[in-house]
Every structure is written in C-alpha cells, then in structure tokens.
C-alpha cells in the first residue's frame, strides 16, 4: 500500500473525515508532509487519551501519610560538612549533570518567545532567565573545579529560537561544548468530537506533552546515552523559571547518597495551608506529590506534633536522580492529564477558526508522577528566601516583581 493510501486508511479507521477532505485540497508538497505525519501518529494512544477525557475520574481510596524530610537549617555544622563532602566528590569527579526544562509555553507570563529569554529587571541592567541559570552553574564549576554538562530541553516550537538566543549571547560564557539542547516530545491536540486539530501550515497541530515528558525525551534524543558515555551518575532536573534555583546543591546530593535513595528533592514549606502548590506525601506507601485541589481541606490544615503543617513540603521542581532512575522512568509510561484549552485551527475548507471558548484537549504528564515508581525519596527542606522565586504570572504572586525582590534580597545577604 502506498503512503497516501495508508494515511487515508488510518483517517477512515479513526473517523478523521475532516482531514480526508483537506488532503484532497492540498498541493503535492503539503500533502506529502501531512501524510508523513499521519503515518507517524500513534493513533491508538491518542484515541485512548481522548476516550479518557469522557470518563469520570475514579476517586480511589488512597492511604495518605506524611513524608519524612531533613531540614537543611537544622543540620549541625558537622552533619552538613559530611553531606557536602559526599556531594562535592561526585561533582568534582565529573559525575554530575544538569537538565533544564525549558519546553513550557509560559502562557501565564505572556512573554513572546521561550521563557528563558525573558529579562528580569534586576540591578537596573536586567538579567535573562537563562543568564541567571548560567551564573549558578558557573559558580558551581568554579567551586568544584569542573565543568558540569548542561542539557536544555525545549519544545519543538521554541528550539530554534532558544539555540539562536544562546548563540547570540555566547551561552553567557558557558563552555559551549558542554551544552546540549534537545527537543521534547509532543502530542496532538484533539477536539471534543475526537478530531485532531490542523495548523495553519496544514499539519496536525501538536503541543509539548508536559514536563513529565523530560524522561522519555532524554532517552529518545540521545541525551541519556551521552550522559552515560560521559560517566554521569547523578542528574539534576530543574525548571527554567526559578531565579533562586540551586542546581548543584551538594547537601541535597550528599543526603541522597547517604540515604542510598535513587531520587531526592528540595522542598520549601508552604506559605500558608491554602497556597496552591503540590505537596509531598506518601500515598499507598510510595512517594507522591499531591496537588492542591486533591488534598482534602482538613489534611491541608493538619498540624503535626511540632506545630508544623503535616503536609507542608511543597514541590518546587528541584529534583535529583541517579542515572539508573532516569533510565527506569524513561521506559515507563506516565499518566497523562488533560487540559481543556482554546486552540485555533484550520477547518476542512481551509478557514482559520479562532474559538471564543475552550474547544480542545492538550495532554500533559507531570514530572512528579514518576516518584511513585520508587519506594522512597529523600527530601531536603530548603528556605523559601534562599531557594524559591519563580516567575510564573504577569502580575501578583510569583511574578517578575516578586522574583526581582527575592533575587536582589538574596544577593544582598550573600555579599554582606
Ligand atoms: P509550568 O507548568 O509552570 O509551565 O512549567 P510554563 O510553561 O512555564 O507556564 P504556563 O503554565 O504555560 O503559564 C514548569 C517547568 O516545566 C517546563 C517549563 O518550561 C518550566 O520550566 N515545561 C513545562 C516543559 O519543559 N515542558 C512542558 O511541556 C511543560
């Protein structure tokens, strides 16, 4: 069967008549490109995800318990030195790599272009988010006399712009040969009738599959194989938008080594019981981040014997893994969550439709859904004013304004 016939069969089988009509109207080159894409789609997977959007979410009886953590602030000098020494050894030996997840859409911030190219208005001159990350890595390189390999994950859409931006800025002085930029995987957008959306270029419209896509994209892009070749043993994965993120925290690394766990994470205490953040817990005996909306109100307010929130450790996208853990997770399917969103599309008469309300589903997996594949996780409680200043919203909480204040205050304390 030729490729066009094969594509048409798929479209018929999965009830995509709009695309059959469209195919008839396309020029040869456009047609070839769309056919190629149709033949590459995992139709069973996307149809299953679509069917799931119609199902009621099953509320299972889960056993939720508080999770243990170590408070960095309460460690004695000797304890801290012991952990730091374990961590330092790994980094100076060249066995540590860092991954930055920069594939998000940054819709809430409303910045055009990749989020890492957003300039935070600090010290008059301003600093790009990518530049702030480089500052942190360069500081670690100097301290531990090494060059940490840096892997940056982008979406397919913002890959080119990210590469050009970093090239233009000479990687802010980071040794270019140690920087690898790779693309994350995508999934098609689908409407409420189960029809895939078409873009202005007459291609199936796809979008990044969430930050949980990092694991499989690391493997599929060859970045994981590259890490193994370099002898990497520990991998840090963090976001692009926390201007106080510490990507080479030797205490966190030392704690993971000492506790002999495969994954570790830095947390900060919830600002108040109803802050809209995910918190760590143990669910049915496994580590888990429970989302704000899923945590019963009573539990959100529960106090432990020390007078602290029982479920107070927030997940701040500051995670550490052994290379074996990444390998394991990268082969396991993560659950997809669906988000109902407004997406423009081209109809079968080639007209662009701009919907007034939500019209389609985007599927995303979350990085923390992988934690439950393990029996344990080591959590290090950091400090909000030292570790967490995200740039999420245009205004209000977690905005450029709050991040600037926290960033400048932090650096003022460091130079005192
Ligand atoms: P968020 O979930 O906060 O998303 O991402 P976002 O794209 O930055 O912002 P909104 O929700 O559209 O406003 C947390 C981290 O995960 C990355 C982001 O780049 C950020 O560093 N991310 C998110 C990806 O790398 N890929 C994705 O598909 C989603």
Coordinates of C-alpha atoms and ligand atoms in Angstrom, one line a residue:
X1 CA 0.0 0.0 0.0
X2 CA 1.4 3.4 -0.9
X3 CA 1.9 6.1 1.8
X4 CA -1.1 8.1 0.8
X5 CA -3.4 5.1 0.8
X6 CA -2.0 4.0 4.2
X7 CA -2.8 7.5 5.6
X8 CA -6.3 7.5 4.2
X9 CA -7.0 4.1 5.8
X10 CA -5.9 5.5 9.2
X11 CA -8.1 8.5 8.8
X12 CA -11.1 6.4 7.9
X13 CA -10.5 4.0 10.8
X14 CA -10.2 6.8 13.3
X15 CA -13.1 8.9 12.0
X16 CA -11.0 11.8 10.8
X17 CA -13.1 12.8 7.8
X18 CA -12.2 16.5 8.1
X19 CA -8.6 15.5 7.2
X20 CA -9.7 13.3 4.3
X21 CA -11.4 16.3 2.8
X22 CA -8.4 18.6 3.5
X23 CA -6.0 16.1 1.9
X24 CA -7.9 16.4 -1.4
X25 CA -7.4 20.1 -1.5
X26 CA -3.6 20.3 -0.7
X27 CA -0.7 20.9 -3.1
X28 CA 1.5 18.0 -3.6
X29 CA 4.3 19.1 -1.2
X30 CA 1.8 20.0 1.6
X31 CA 0.0 16.7 1.1
X32 CA 3.2 14.7 1.4
X33 CA 4.1 16.4 4.6
X34 CA 0.7 15.8 6.2
X35 CA 0.7 12.2 5.0
X36 CA 4.0 11.5 6.6
X37 CA 2.7 13.0 9.9
X38 CA -0.5 10.9 9.8
X39 CA 1.5 7.8 9.3
X40 CA 3.7 8.6 12.3
X41 CA 0.9 9.3 14.8
X42 CA 0.2 6.7 17.5
X43 CA -3.5 6.6 16.8
X44 CA -4.4 4.1 19.4
X45 CA -2.7 6.2 22.1
X46 CA -4.3 9.5 21.1
X47 CA -7.8 7.9 20.8
X48 CA -7.4 6.3 24.2
X49 CA -6.4 9.7 25.7
X50 CA -9.5 11.2 24.1
X51 CA -11.8 8.5 25.4
X52 CA -10.4 9.1 28.9
X53 CA -11.5 12.7 28.8
X54 CA -15.1 11.4 28.8
X55 CA -14.7 9.2 31.8
X56 CA -15.3 10.3 35.3
X57 CA -12.1 10.4 37.3
X58 CA -12.1 7.5 39.6
X59 CA -11.6 8.5 43.2
X60 CA -9.8 5.6 44.7
X61 CA -9.5 5.1 48.4
X62 CA -5.9 6.1 49.0
X63 CA -3.9 5.9 52.1
X64 CA -2.2 9.3 52.5
X65 CA 0.6 9.7 55.1
X66 CA 3.0 12.5 55.9
X67 CA 6.5 12.1 54.5
X68 CA 9.9 12.4 56.3
X69 CA 12.3 15.2 55.4
X70 CA 15.5 16.7 56.6
X71 CA 15.6 20.4 57.4
X72 CA 18.8 21.9 56.0
X73 CA 18.6 24.7 58.5
X74 CA 18.6 22.3 61.5
X75 CA 21.7 20.3 60.4
X76 CA 24.7 20.7 62.7
X77 CA 27.9 22.0 61.1
X78 CA 29.4 18.5 61.2
X79 CA 26.4 16.9 59.7
X80 CA 26.3 19.4 56.9
X81 CA 30.0 19.1 56.2
X82 CA 29.7 15.3 56.0
X83 CA 26.9 15.6 53.4
X84 CA 28.6 18.3 51.5
X85 CA 31.8 16.3 51.2
X86 CA 29.9 13.3 49.7
X87 CA 28.2 15.6 47.2
X88 CA 31.3 17.5 46.3
X89 CA 33.2 14.4 45.4
X90 CA 30.6 13.4 42.8
X91 CA 30.6 16.9 41.2
X92 CA 34.4 17.3 41.1
X93 CA 34.7 13.8 39.6
X94 CA 32.6 14.9 36.6
X95 CA 29.8 12.5 37.6
X96 CA 27.0 15.1 37.8
X97 CA 24.9 16.6 35.0
X98 CA 22.1 19.2 35.0
X99 CA 18.9 19.3 32.9
X100 CA 16.9 22.5 32.5
X101 CA 13.3 22.0 31.4
X102 CA 12.6 24.9 29.1
X103 CA 9.8 23.4 26.9
X104 CA 6.9 25.1 28.6
X105 CA 4.6 27.6 26.9
X106 CA 4.8 30.2 29.6
X107 CA 1.2 31.2 28.9
X108 CA 0.6 32.8 32.2
X109 CA 3.6 35.1 31.9
X110 CA 2.6 36.1 28.4
X111 CA 6.2 36.7 27.2
X112 CA 6.6 36.1 23.5
X113 CA 9.4 33.6 22.9
X114 CA 11.0 30.9 25.1
X115 CA 10.7 31.7 28.8
X116 CA 14.5 31.6 29.3
X117 CA 14.7 34.7 27.1
X118 CA 12.7 36.7 29.5
X119 CA 14.7 39.5 31.0
X120 CA 14.2 40.1 34.7
X121 CA 14.6 43.7 35.7
X122 CA 17.4 43.3 38.3
X123 CA 20.1 45.7 39.1
X124 CA 19.0 48.2 36.5
X125 CA 20.6 46.4 33.6
X126 CA 18.4 43.3 33.9
X127 CA 19.3 39.6 33.5
X128 CA 17.8 36.9 31.3
X129 CA 16.4 33.8 33.0
X130 CA 19.0 31.7 31.1
X131 CA 21.7 34.0 32.2
X132 CA 20.7 33.6 35.9
X133 CA 20.9 29.8 35.4
X134 CA 24.4 30.1 33.8
X135 CA 25.6 32.3 36.8
X136 CA 24.6 29.5 39.1
X137 CA 26.3 26.8 37.1
X138 CA 29.5 28.8 36.6
X139 CA 29.7 29.4 40.4
X140 CA 29.4 25.6 41.0
X141 CA 32.1 24.9 38.3
X142 CA 34.5 27.3 40.0
X143 CA 33.8 25.9 43.4
X144 CA 34.2 22.3 42.4
X145 CA 36.8 22.8 39.7
X146 CA 34.8 21.1 36.9
X147 CA 32.5 21.9 34.0
X148 CA 29.1 20.4 34.6
X149 CA 27.4 19.2 31.4
X150 CA 24.2 21.2 30.9
X151 CA 21.3 19.8 28.9
X152 CA 18.4 22.1 27.9
X153 CA 15.1 20.7 26.9
X154 CA 13.0 22.9 24.6
X155 CA 9.7 22.4 22.8
X156 CA 9.9 21.8 19.1
X157 CA 8.4 25.2 18.6
X158 CA 10.9 27.1 20.6
X159 CA 14.0 25.1 19.8
X160 CA 15.4 27.3 17.0
X161 CA 14.8 30.5 18.9
X162 CA 16.5 29.1 22.0
X163 CA 19.5 28.0 20.1
X164 CA 19.8 31.3 18.3
X165 CA 19.4 33.3 21.6
X166 CA 22.1 31.3 23.3
X167 CA 24.4 31.5 20.3
X168 CA 23.9 35.3 20.1
X169 CA 24.7 35.7 23.7
X170 CA 27.7 33.3 23.5
X171 CA 26.0 31.0 26.0
X172 CA 26.6 33.7 28.6
X173 CA 30.2 32.4 28.9
X174 CA 29.3 28.8 29.5
X175 CA 31.6 26.4 27.6
X176 CA 29.5 25.6 24.6
X177 CA 30.8 22.1 24.1
X178 CA 29.2 21.2 27.4
X179 CA 25.8 22.4 26.4
X180 CA 23.3 20.1 24.7
X181 CA 19.9 21.4 23.6
X182 CA 17.3 18.8 22.8
X183 CA 13.6 18.8 21.9
X184 CA 10.8 17.3 23.9
X185 CA 8.1 15.1 22.6
X186 CA 4.7 16.3 21.6
X187 CA 1.1 15.0 21.4
X188 CA -1.7 16.1 19.0
X189 CA -4.4 18.4 20.2
X190 CA -7.9 16.9 19.8
X191 CA -11.4 18.5 19.9
X192 CA -14.4 17.4 21.8
X193 CA -15.6 15.2 18.9
X194 CA -12.3 13.3 18.8
X195 CA -11.0 15.1 15.7
X196 CA -7.3 16.2 15.6
X197 CA -6.7 19.9 15.1
X198 CA -4.9 21.2 11.9
X199 CA -2.5 24.1 12.0
X200 CA -2.1 27.0 9.5
X201 CA 0.7 25.0 7.8
X202 CA -1.8 22.2 7.2
X203 CA -0.1 19.9 9.7
X204 CA -1.6 18.1 12.6
X205 CA -1.4 20.5 15.5
X206 CA 0.8 19.2 18.3
X207 CA 2.0 20.6 21.7
X208 CA 4.6 19.6 24.2
X209 CA 3.5 16.7 26.4
X210 CA 4.2 18.3 29.8
X211 CA 7.3 18.4 32.0
X212 CA 6.9 14.6 32.6
X213 CA 8.0 14.2 29.0
X214 CA 11.5 15.1 30.1
X215 CA 12.4 11.5 31.0
X216 CA 11.4 9.8 27.7
X217 CA 12.7 12.8 25.7
X218 CA 16.1 12.5 27.4
X219 CA 16.3 8.9 26.2
X220 CA 14.8 9.4 22.7
X221 CA 17.0 12.5 22.0
X222 CA 20.2 10.6 22.8
X223 CA 21.0 12.9 25.8
X224 CA 20.8 10.0 28.2
X225 CA 23.2 7.9 26.2
X226 CA 25.5 10.9 26.1
X227 CA 25.4 11.2 29.8
X228 CA 26.2 7.6 30.3
X229 CA 29.2 7.9 27.9
X230 CA 30.4 10.8 30.0
X231 CA 30.2 8.7 33.1
X232 CA 27.4 10.7 34.8
X233 CA 26.0 9.1 37.9
X234 CA 23.6 11.8 39.2
X235 CA 21.3 14.0 37.2
X236 CA 19.6 17.2 38.5
X237 CA 16.4 18.3 36.7
X238 CA 15.0 21.7 37.3
X239 CA 12.8 24.4 35.8
X240 CA 13.8 27.4 33.8
X241 CA 11.9 30.0 35.8
X242 CA 13.0 29.9 39.4
X243 CA 15.6 32.6 39.8
X244 CA 16.9 31.2 43.1
X245 CA 17.2 27.6 41.9
X246 CA 20.4 25.9 43.1
X247 CA 21.3 23.4 40.5
X248 CA 24.3 22.0 42.3
X249 CA 23.4 21.7 45.9
X250 CA 26.0 19.4 47.5
X251 CA 23.9 19.0 50.7
X252 CA 21.0 17.6 48.6
X253 CA 23.3 15.3 46.7
X254 CA 25.1 14.2 49.8
X255 CA 21.8 13.4 51.5
X256 CA 20.7 11.3 48.6
X257 CA 24.0 9.4 48.6
X258 CA 23.9 8.9 52.4
X259 CA 20.3 7.7 52.4
X260 CA 21.0 5.4 49.5
X261 CA 18.0 6.6 47.5
X262 CA 17.5 6.9 43.8
X263 CA 15.6 10.2 43.9
X264 CA 15.8 13.3 46.1
X265 CA 14.1 16.6 46.1
X266 CA 14.4 20.0 47.6
X267 CA 11.2 21.4 49.2
X268 CA 10.1 24.6 50.8
X269 CA 7.4 25.0 53.4
X270 CA 4.0 26.0 52.1
X271 CA 3.4 29.8 52.6
X272 CA 0.0 29.0 54.1
X273 CA -2.3 25.9 54.3
X274 CA -4.1 27.0 51.2
X275 CA -1.2 28.0 49.0
X276 CA -1.9 26.5 45.6
X277 CA 1.1 24.2 45.4
X278 CA 1.6 20.4 45.2
X279 CA 2.9 18.9 48.5
X280 CA 4.9 15.7 49.1
X281 CA 3.3 12.8 50.9
X282 CA 3.3 9.0 50.9
X283 CA 0.4 7.5 49.0
X284 CA -0.2 3.8 49.5
X285 CA 3.4 3.6 50.7
X286 CA 5.0 5.4 47.8
X287 CA 6.3 8.9 47.4
X288 CA 3.9 11.2 45.7
X289 CA 3.2 14.9 45.1
X290 CA -0.5 15.6 45.8
X291 CA -1.9 18.5 44.0
X292 CA -3.6 21.3 45.9
X293 CA -7.0 20.5 44.6
X294 CA -6.7 16.9 45.6
X295 CA -5.7 17.4 49.2
X296 CA -8.7 17.4 51.5
X297 CA -9.1 20.7 53.3
X298 CA -8.8 19.0 56.7
X299 CA -5.5 17.5 55.7
X300 CA -4.2 20.8 54.2
X301 CA -4.7 22.4 57.7
X302 CA -3.5 19.5 59.8
X303 CA -0.7 20.3 62.2
X304 CA 2.0 17.7 63.4
X305 CA 3.4 17.3 66.9
X306 CA 6.0 20.0 66.2
X307 CA 3.3 22.5 65.5
X308 CA 4.1 22.5 61.7
X309 CA 1.9 21.7 58.7
X310 CA 1.7 17.9 58.4
X311 CA 1.5 18.2 54.6
X312 CA 3.7 21.3 54.2
X313 CA 6.6 20.3 52.0
X314 CA 6.0 21.9 48.6
X315 CA 7.4 20.5 45.4
X316 CA 9.5 23.2 43.7
X317 CA 10.8 21.4 40.6
X318 CA 14.2 20.8 42.2
X319 CA 14.8 17.1 41.7
X320 CA 17.7 14.8 41.7
X321 CA 18.0 11.3 40.3
X322 CA 20.6 8.5 39.8
X323 CA 21.2 7.9 36.1
X324 CA 19.6 4.4 36.6
X325 CA 16.4 6.1 38.0
X326 CA 16.2 8.2 34.8
X327 CA 16.7 5.2 32.6
X328 CA 14.0 3.3 34.5
X329 CA 11.4 6.1 34.4
X330 CA 12.2 6.9 30.8
X331 CA 10.8 3.5 29.8
X332 CA 7.7 3.6 31.9
X333 CA 4.6 5.3 30.6
X334 CA 3.5 8.2 32.8
X335 CA -0.1 9.1 33.3
X336 CA -1.5 11.9 31.1
X337 CA -3.6 14.7 32.5
X338 CA -5.9 16.5 30.1
X339 CA -6.3 20.3 30.0
X340 CA -9.2 21.8 28.1
X341 CA -7.9 24.8 26.3
X342 CA -8.7 27.3 23.5
X343 CA -6.7 26.4 20.4
X344 CA -7.1 28.0 16.9
X345 CA -7.3 25.6 13.9
X346 CA -8.0 25.3 10.2
X347 CA -11.2 23.7 9.2
X348 CA -11.8 21.4 6.2
X349 CA -12.4 24.4 3.9
X350 CA -9.0 25.8 4.9
X351 CA -10.6 28.6 7.0
X352 CA -8.8 29.7 10.2
X353 CA -11.1 29.3 13.2
X354 CA -10.4 31.3 16.4
X355 CA -12.5 29.8 19.1
X356 CA -14.2 32.0 21.7
X357 CA -14.2 29.3 24.3
X358 CA -12.3 26.2 25.2
X359 CA -12.6 23.7 22.3
X360 CA -9.8 21.1 22.6
X361 CA -7.7 18.9 24.8
X362 CA -4.0 19.1 25.4
X363 CA -2.3 16.1 27.1
X364 CA 0.4 16.6 29.7
X365 CA 2.3 14.3 32.0
X366 CA 3.9 15.7 35.2
X367 CA 7.5 15.2 36.3
X368 CA 6.5 14.2 39.8
X369 CA 4.2 11.4 38.8
X370 CA 7.3 9.3 38.4
X371 CA 8.1 9.4 42.1
X372 CA 5.7 6.6 42.9
X373 CA 7.8 4.2 40.8
X374 CA 10.1 4.2 43.8
X375 CA 9.8 3.1 47.4
X376 CA 11.5 6.1 48.8
X377 CA 12.6 9.7 48.2
X378 CA 14.9 11.8 50.2
X379 CA 13.6 15.3 50.8
X380 CA 15.7 18.3 51.9
X381 CA 13.7 21.2 53.2
X382 CA 15.3 24.4 51.9
X383 CA 14.3 28.0 52.6
X384 CA 11.9 30.0 50.5
X385 CA 14.0 33.1 50.6
X386 CA 17.1 31.1 49.5
X387 CA 15.6 28.6 47.1
X388 CA 12.3 29.7 45.5
X389 CA 11.5 32.7 43.5
X390 CA 9.5 31.6 40.4
X391 CA 8.4 33.8 37.5
X392 CA 5.0 32.4 36.6
X393 CA 2.4 35.1 36.4
X394 CA 2.5 38.5 34.7
X395 CA 1.5 40.2 37.9
X396 CA 0.8 39.4 41.6
X397 CA 2.2 36.3 43.2
X398 CA 5.1 34.6 41.6
X399 CA 5.6 37.4 39.1
X400 CA 8.7 39.2 37.8
X401 CA 8.1 41.8 40.6
X402 CA 8.2 39.3 43.4
X403 CA 11.1 37.4 41.8
X404 CA 13.1 40.5 41.4
X405 CA 12.7 41.4 45.1
X406 CA 13.6 38.0 46.3
X407 CA 16.6 37.8 44.0
X408 CA 18.0 41.1 45.0
X409 CA 17.5 40.5 48.7
X410 CA 19.2 37.1 48.4
X411 CA 22.3 38.5 46.7
X412 CA 22.4 41.4 49.2
X413 CA 22.6 38.8 52.0
X414 CA 25.3 36.9 50.2
X415 CA 27.6 39.9 49.8
X416 CA 27.2 41.2 53.3
Ligands
LIG1 P1 4.9 25.2 34.2 O1 4.0 24.0 34.4 O2 4.9 26.2 35.2 O3 4.5 25.8 32.7 O4 6.3 24.6 33.9 P2 5.0 27.0 31.9 O5 5.1 26.6 30.5 O6 6.3 27.6 32.5 O7 3.9 28.1 32.2 P3 2.3 28.1 31.9 O8 1.7 27.1 32.7 O9 2.1 27.9 30.4 O10 2.0 29.5 32.3 C1 7.2 24.3 34.9 C2 8.6 24.0 34.2 O11 8.4 22.9 33.3 C3 8.8 23.2 32.0 C4 8.7 24.8 31.9 O12 9.5 25.3 30.9 C5 9.1 25.1 33.3 O13 10.5 25.2 33.5 N1 7.9 22.6 31.0 C6 6.5 22.6 31.1 C7 8.5 21.9 30.0 O14 9.7 21.8 29.8 N2 7.7 21.2 29.1 C8 6.3 21.2 29.2 O15 5.7 20.6 28.3 C9 5.7 21.9 30.2

